[in-house]
Structures are given as C-alpha cells and as structure tokens.
Coordinates of C-alpha atoms in Angstrom, one line a residue:
M1 CA 18.5 24.3 26.2
E2 CA 16.9 21.3 24.5
P3 CA 19.4 19.7 22.0
T4 CA 18.4 19.9 18.3
T5 CA 19.1 18.0 15.1
D6 CA 19.0 18.9 11.4
A7 CA 16.5 17.2 9.1
W8 CA 14.8 17.5 5.8
A9 CA 10.9 17.6 5.9
V10 CA 8.2 17.5 3.3
T11 CA 6.4 20.7 4.0
R12 CA 4.6 21.4 0.7
P13 CA 4.1 18.2 -1.4
G14 CA 4.3 19.0 -5.1
P15 CA 6.6 18.7 -8.2
I16 CA 10.2 18.5 -7.2
E17 CA 11.0 21.8 -8.9
T18 CA 8.7 23.6 -6.5
G19 CA 10.9 22.7 -3.5
P20 CA 8.7 20.3 -1.5
L21 CA 11.6 19.3 0.7
E22 CA 12.7 21.9 3.3
R23 CA 15.7 22.0 5.7
V24 CA 14.5 22.1 9.3
V25 CA 15.9 22.1 12.8
R26 CA 14.0 20.0 15.4
P27 CA 14.5 18.7 18.9
V28 CA 16.5 15.5 19.1
P29 CA 13.9 12.6 19.3
R30 CA 13.9 10.7 22.6
P31 CA 13.2 7.0 22.6
R32 CA 10.1 5.6 24.3
G33 CA 9.1 2.1 25.1
H34 CA 10.9 -0.3 22.8
E35 CA 12.4 2.4 20.7
V36 CA 16.1 3.2 20.3
E37 CA 17.7 6.5 19.4
I38 CA 19.9 6.2 16.3
E39 CA 22.6 8.4 14.9
V40 CA 22.3 8.3 11.1
L41 CA 25.5 7.3 9.3
A42 CA 24.0 6.9 5.8
C43 CA 20.6 7.0 4.3
A44 CA 19.8 5.8 0.8
V45 CA 17.2 7.7 -1.3
C46 CA 14.3 5.7 -2.6
R47 CA 11.8 6.5 -5.3
T48 CA 9.1 6.2 -2.5
D49 CA 10.7 9.3 -0.9
L50 CA 10.2 11.1 -4.2
H51 CA 6.6 10.0 -4.4
L52 CA 6.0 11.4 -0.9
A53 CA 7.7 14.7 -1.7
E54 CA 5.7 15.1 -4.9
G55 CA 2.4 14.1 -3.4
D56 CA 1.9 10.9 -5.4
L57 CA 2.0 9.2 -2.0
A58 CA -0.3 11.2 0.3
P59 CA 1.5 12.3 3.5
R60 CA 0.2 10.7 6.6
R61 CA 1.3 13.5 8.9
P62 CA 2.5 17.1 8.3
G63 CA 6.2 17.8 7.9
T64 CA 7.3 14.2 7.6
V65 CA 11.0 13.5 7.4
P66 CA 11.5 10.9 4.6
G67 CA 14.1 8.2 4.4
H68 CA 13.8 4.5 5.2
E69 CA 17.2 2.9 4.2
V70 CA 19.2 3.9 7.2
V71 CA 22.5 2.6 8.5
G72 CA 23.1 4.0 11.9
R73 CA 24.5 3.6 15.4
V74 CA 22.4 3.2 18.6
V75 CA 22.8 6.2 20.9
S76 CA 20.3 5.5 23.6
Q77 CA 17.4 3.2 24.6
G78 CA 13.9 3.5 25.7
P79 CA 12.9 2.0 29.0
D80 CA 11.6 -1.3 27.5
A81 CA 14.4 -1.7 24.9
E82 CA 16.8 -4.6 25.4
L83 CA 17.9 -5.9 22.0
Y84 CA 20.6 -3.4 21.3
A85 CA 23.1 -1.4 23.3
P86 CA 24.6 2.0 22.6
G87 CA 27.3 1.7 20.0
D88 CA 25.6 -1.1 18.1
R89 CA 25.4 -0.7 14.3
V90 CA 21.9 -1.2 13.0
G91 CA 19.7 -0.8 9.9
V92 CA 16.3 0.8 9.8
A93 CA 14.0 -0.2 6.9
W94 CA 10.6 0.7 5.5
L95 CA 8.5 -1.5 7.8
A96 CA 8.3 0.4 11.1
S97 CA 5.6 -1.6 13.1
T98 CA 2.7 -4.0 12.8
C99 CA -0.1 -5.0 15.2
G100 CA 1.2 -8.6 15.6
V101 CA -2.3 -10.0 16.2
C102 CA -4.4 -9.6 13.0
A103 CA -5.0 -12.6 10.7
Y104 CA -2.2 -11.4 8.3
C105 CA 0.4 -11.0 11.1
R106 CA -0.5 -14.4 12.6
R107 CA -0.1 -16.2 9.2
G108 CA 3.2 -14.6 8.5
D109 CA 2.0 -11.9 6.1
E110 CA 2.8 -8.9 8.3
N111 CA 3.4 -6.8 5.2
L112 CA -0.4 -6.9 4.7
C113 CA -1.2 -5.8 8.3
P114 CA -3.9 -3.1 8.1
Y115 CA -2.3 -1.4 11.1
S116 CA 1.3 -1.4 9.8
T117 CA 3.3 1.8 9.9
Y118 CA 6.3 2.9 7.8
T119 CA 9.5 4.7 8.3
G120 CA 9.6 8.0 6.5
W121 CA 5.8 8.0 6.0
D122 CA 4.1 7.4 9.4
R123 CA 7.1 8.3 11.4
D124 CA 10.1 10.4 10.7
G125 CA 12.9 8.8 8.8
G126 CA 16.5 9.0 7.9
F127 CA 16.8 12.4 6.1
A128 CA 18.0 13.5 9.5
R129 CA 21.0 13.2 11.7
R130 CA 19.0 11.4 14.4
L131 CA 15.9 9.3 14.5
T132 CA 14.1 6.8 16.7
A133 CA 12.9 3.3 15.7
D134 CA 11.2 0.4 17.3
E135 CA 14.1 -2.0 18.0
R136 CA 11.9 -5.0 17.1
Y137 CA 11.9 -3.8 13.5
V138 CA 15.5 -2.8 13.4
H139 CA 18.2 -5.1 11.8
P140 CA 21.6 -5.8 13.2
L141 CA 24.5 -4.9 10.9
P142 CA 28.1 -6.0 11.3
E143 CA 30.8 -3.4 11.5
T144 CA 32.6 -4.9 8.5
L145 CA 29.9 -3.7 6.0
P146 CA 30.5 -0.3 4.4
V147 CA 27.8 2.1 5.4
T148 CA 27.5 3.7 1.9
T149 CA 26.8 0.4 0.0
T150 CA 24.8 -1.2 2.8
A151 CA 22.1 1.5 3.0
P152 CA 20.5 0.7 -0.4
L153 CA 20.1 -3.0 0.7
L154 CA 17.6 -2.0 3.4
C155 CA 14.8 -1.2 0.9
A156 CA 16.0 -1.3 -2.7
G157 CA 17.5 -4.7 -2.0
V158 CA 14.8 -6.1 0.2
I159 CA 11.8 -5.0 -2.0
G160 CA 13.6 -6.3 -5.1
Y161 CA 14.1 -9.6 -3.3
R162 CA 10.4 -9.9 -2.4
A163 CA 9.4 -8.8 -6.0
L164 CA 11.6 -11.7 -7.3
Q165 CA 9.7 -14.1 -5.1
R166 CA 6.3 -12.7 -6.3
A167 CA 7.4 -13.1 -9.9
E168 CA 8.2 -16.8 -9.2
P169 CA 10.9 -17.3 -11.9
P170 CA 11.5 -21.0 -12.6
E171 CA 14.9 -22.5 -12.0
R172 CA 17.2 -21.1 -14.7
G173 CA 14.3 -19.2 -16.2
V174 CA 14.3 -16.0 -18.3
L175 CA 13.6 -12.8 -16.2
G176 CA 12.7 -9.4 -17.6
L177 CA 13.3 -6.2 -15.6
Y178 CA 11.5 -3.1 -16.6
G179 CA 13.4 -0.1 -15.2
F180 CA 16.9 -0.4 -13.9
G181 CA 17.5 1.8 -10.9
A182 CA 18.6 1.1 -7.3
S183 CA 16.3 -1.9 -6.7
A184 CA 16.6 -3.5 -10.1
H185 CA 20.4 -3.5 -10.3
L186 CA 20.4 -5.5 -7.0
T187 CA 17.6 -7.8 -8.0
A188 CA 19.4 -8.6 -11.3
Q189 CA 22.4 -9.8 -9.4
V190 CA 20.3 -12.1 -7.1
A191 CA 18.7 -13.6 -10.2
L192 CA 22.0 -14.0 -12.0
A193 CA 23.5 -15.7 -9.0
R194 CA 20.6 -18.2 -9.1
G195 CA 21.3 -19.0 -12.8
A196 CA 18.6 -16.9 -14.5
T197 CA 18.9 -15.3 -17.9
V198 CA 18.2 -11.6 -17.3
H199 CA 17.0 -9.1 -19.9
V200 CA 16.6 -5.4 -19.0
M201 CA 14.3 -2.9 -20.6
T202 CA 14.8 0.7 -19.5
R203 CA 14.8 4.2 -21.0
S204 CA 18.1 5.3 -19.5
R205 CA 21.2 4.7 -21.7
E206 CA 23.5 4.8 -18.6
A207 CA 21.3 2.2 -16.8
R208 CA 21.5 -0.1 -19.9
E209 CA 25.3 0.2 -19.8
L210 CA 25.3 -0.7 -16.0
A211 CA 23.0 -3.7 -16.7
L212 CA 25.5 -5.1 -19.2
E213 CA 28.4 -4.4 -16.9
L214 CA 26.7 -6.4 -14.2
G215 CA 26.3 -9.4 -16.5
C216 CA 22.7 -9.1 -17.7
H217 CA 22.2 -10.8 -21.1
S218 CA 20.6 -7.8 -22.9
A219 CA 19.6 -4.2 -22.3
T220 CA 17.2 -2.4 -24.6
G221 CA 14.7 0.5 -24.5
A222 CA 11.8 0.4 -22.1
Y223 CA 9.2 -0.5 -24.7
D224 CA 11.4 -2.8 -26.9
P225 CA 10.6 -6.5 -27.0
P226 CA 13.1 -8.7 -25.2
P227 CA 15.1 -11.1 -27.4
E228 CA 13.1 -14.1 -26.1
P229 CA 9.9 -14.8 -24.3
L230 CA 10.1 -14.1 -20.5
S231 CA 9.4 -16.8 -17.9
S232 CA 8.7 -13.9 -15.5
A233 CA 9.1 -10.1 -15.2
I234 CA 9.3 -7.4 -12.6
L235 CA 8.1 -3.8 -13.3
F236 CA 10.2 -1.4 -11.3
A237 CA 9.4 1.8 -13.3
P238 CA 6.3 3.5 -11.9
V239 CA 4.8 3.6 -15.4
G240 CA 1.4 1.9 -15.9
D241 CA 1.8 2.1 -19.7
L242 CA 4.5 -0.6 -19.4
V243 CA 2.1 -3.2 -17.8
P244 CA 0.6 -4.4 -21.2
T245 CA 4.1 -4.2 -22.8
A246 CA 5.5 -6.5 -20.1
L247 CA 2.6 -8.9 -20.1
R248 CA 2.8 -9.4 -23.9
A249 CA 6.5 -10.2 -23.4
L250 CA 5.7 -13.1 -21.1
D251 CA 5.8 -16.7 -22.2
R252 CA 2.7 -18.8 -21.5
G253 CA 2.2 -19.2 -17.8
G254 CA 4.5 -16.3 -17.0
T255 CA 4.1 -13.8 -14.1
L256 CA 4.6 -10.1 -14.0
A257 CA 5.2 -8.6 -10.5
V258 CA 4.8 -4.8 -10.0
A259 CA 7.3 -3.7 -7.4
G260 CA 6.5 -0.1 -6.7
I261 CA 4.2 1.5 -4.1
H262 CA 3.0 4.0 -6.8
L263 CA 2.0 3.3 -10.4
T264 CA 0.5 5.6 -13.0
D265 CA -2.8 4.4 -14.5
I266 CA -2.7 1.1 -16.4
P267 CA -4.3 1.2 -19.9
S268 CA -7.1 -1.1 -20.8
L269 CA -5.8 -4.7 -21.2
D270 CA -6.7 -6.9 -24.1
Y271 CA -7.5 -10.2 -22.4
R272 CA -6.4 -12.4 -25.4
K273 CA -3.1 -10.6 -26.0
D274 CA -2.2 -9.7 -22.4
L275 CA -3.6 -12.2 -20.0
F276 CA -4.7 -15.4 -21.8
Q277 CA -2.5 -18.5 -21.7
E278 CA -2.4 -18.2 -17.9
R279 CA -0.2 -15.1 -17.6
S280 CA -0.5 -13.5 -14.2
L281 CA -0.3 -9.9 -12.9
R282 CA 0.7 -9.4 -9.3
S283 CA 1.4 -6.5 -7.0
V284 CA 4.1 -6.3 -4.4
T285 CA 3.2 -4.8 -1.0
A286 CA 6.1 -3.7 1.3
N287 CA 8.0 -6.6 2.9
T288 CA 8.3 -8.6 6.0
R289 CA 11.1 -8.7 8.5
K290 CA 11.7 -12.3 7.4
D291 CA 12.2 -11.0 3.8
A292 CA 14.8 -8.5 5.1
R293 CA 16.7 -11.1 7.1
A294 CA 16.7 -13.6 4.2
F295 CA 18.0 -10.9 1.8
L296 CA 20.6 -9.6 4.1
D297 CA 21.8 -13.2 4.7
F298 CA 22.0 -13.7 0.9
A299 CA 23.9 -10.5 0.5
A300 CA 26.4 -11.6 3.1
E301 CA 27.0 -14.9 1.3
H302 CA 26.9 -13.4 -2.2
P303 CA 28.7 -10.0 -2.1
L304 CA 26.7 -7.7 -4.4
T305 CA 28.1 -4.9 -6.5
V306 CA 26.2 -1.9 -5.1
T307 CA 26.4 1.1 -7.4
V308 CA 25.9 4.3 -5.5
T309 CA 25.9 8.0 -6.2
T310 CA 26.7 9.9 -2.9
Y311 CA 25.4 13.2 -1.8
P312 CA 26.2 15.3 1.2
F313 CA 23.4 15.8 3.8
D314 CA 23.0 19.4 2.6
A315 CA 22.1 18.2 -0.9
A316 CA 19.1 16.0 -0.1
D317 CA 16.8 18.1 -2.3
R318 CA 19.3 17.8 -5.2
A319 CA 19.4 14.0 -4.7
L320 CA 15.6 13.8 -5.1
A321 CA 15.7 16.1 -8.2
D322 CA 18.4 13.9 -9.8
L323 CA 16.4 10.8 -9.0
A324 CA 13.3 12.4 -10.7
A325 CA 15.4 13.2 -13.8
D326 CA 17.1 9.7 -14.0
R327 CA 20.5 11.3 -13.3
V328 CA 21.4 8.8 -10.5
R329 CA 23.6 5.8 -11.4
G330 CA 22.5 3.0 -9.1
A331 CA 21.3 4.2 -5.7
A332 CA 21.5 7.7 -4.3
V333 CA 22.9 7.8 -0.7
L334 CA 23.0 10.7 1.7
L335 CA 26.0 11.0 4.0
P336 CA 25.3 13.2 7.0

C-alpha cells in the first residue's frame, strides 16, 4: 500500500467562516530531479495563506496545500539532488523556483522572474506532514535554532527585510510601520538594531503593546498621525485606504513601501498632499534567495525576539481564522 500523509488543502476558496481549508490525506510526495523530501517540523502561518484560502489570491492549481515558512528535516533525495543529506535541517520559503535565464534573473532580480513559482501557491506547501522542494531554493538551518521561532523568519522575516530595503530609511532615520503582525514585529527589531526611530500605527491594542515591549518609540491607532514626520514607512496591513494616510505622514523625500502581495483598492491620491515634495510609493514583490541569506545571517548575529502563537496541526483552520480576526500575537505557527 502506498504511504500517505496528512495535509490541509484549499478546496473551496472563500471567506474563512465558510471553511475553505479542508483536512485531506494524500500520497507521500516523492522527490524528483533536484528535489528533496522533507518532514515538516514547524510551519508558520502567513497572511498570504489567508489570502489564498479566501480567494483574494487566485489559486494556481486545485486543492493547493498552503504554507511557505517551513522548518523541516530532509528524509530523501531526488536523483539529481546533492546539496543536502537525509537528516539535515532545512528551511523552505516562499520562492520555490525561477528560470535562471531571463533578464531579471541574470541581473540579480530573480524575485521579478516571470516564470517564478511559489511554495504553497504553485506547489504544495507546509500545511502538511511531508512536502518536496527544489534543494537549490532551500536554506540550511543549524540544529541550535528552535524550530518554533525559526519558522516565521522564512517569510515574515525575509519579506520584512526586503521591504525595509525598498523603503530606504536613512541612517538613524524615522521609520513608520502600518500594521504590526508577524512581519512587522521582526522588521521593527532590525530597524531598531540599526539605530532607527520606529513608530507603529495599528488597529490592534495587543499589537501596540507588543510594539512598545520591543522598544518601538510610539504605538498608536492605524490612522493616527505619528508624533513626527517619517523618513520612510512600510505598509504591512493589506488596507489600501492606509496608503494616502501613510504618504501624508512622510517627510519630504520619504518613501512608502507596500509589503503585501494583496492590497485592497487604493483611494484617489491628491498629488499635492500625497506625492509632491518627492515622496515615493513602492511595491515589494517576493524576495530573492540573496535576501533570505542576508536576513538569516543578520538574525544569527542579532538574536530577534520572535513572538509566536502555536497551534497543533489539527487546528490549522483555527489558526487562519484567528489571523483573519487579529487574534494572533506575533506569528502563528503550526506544530505537526
């Protein structure tokens, strides 16, 4: 009899209360080519997983298994795999593959590759007990790192790190963070370690408390003005209405980076109030393997306080519902 594994799949995308995530049993995936088979030790829950489940992010294949912040252990190798051996601890992130030959890949912008694929969207992810991944897009992880607090680093941490680069904060500048969930609470710590002043604007009282505990300089409501003009800002909340609010909070020459893969509609902008004086609005698209390596190196040198709310594997649907309702403190993590 063929061995099987448990997983959670998006079978009927729709509002989370309609139950779009369904428990399934599937054959254990077998690695091919450069793939490795991985036993999932922990998988963090990202807002992108929620967007996929609710249909904000159109599924690219039926019955996709979400999850792209995986800490796992290599079980077996495909015939062409040679970078990892059974027993190695590894991390699986959002970027699953690129073509390697297009103009974007050749110039180092593989996150813009038109042929890129993604874990938990194009291929099954970590809301499962086993998955396969191309070893060339897998990251080595030392045994000393706790699995629970390492999982959120693989997307929440990495995308926040890239968003911080896109926001281009000046040395010891003033950074505003709109929304303060899994990614923002890690990004804040990177910025603080670099000497920035950090102001947080978010609707969640608990998130505001966490921001102050981590050393942020202020924490107010999502639409409140920060106490001083911002050199740069990052929008983590998937709320387009916050774009003009954040732009108007920028100082002259400031930059707003939008970190999410999904954003509700942006209202009409007033050129004079929102963009004049060389304010910039930028999107953030995925990340490169170089981004991931740089952030993981930073995290190794500057231990981060990773706040997590853990869920048993059987409660993946509840984890997504709690994320949708802002009931998660820090990052939600599934523990199979």
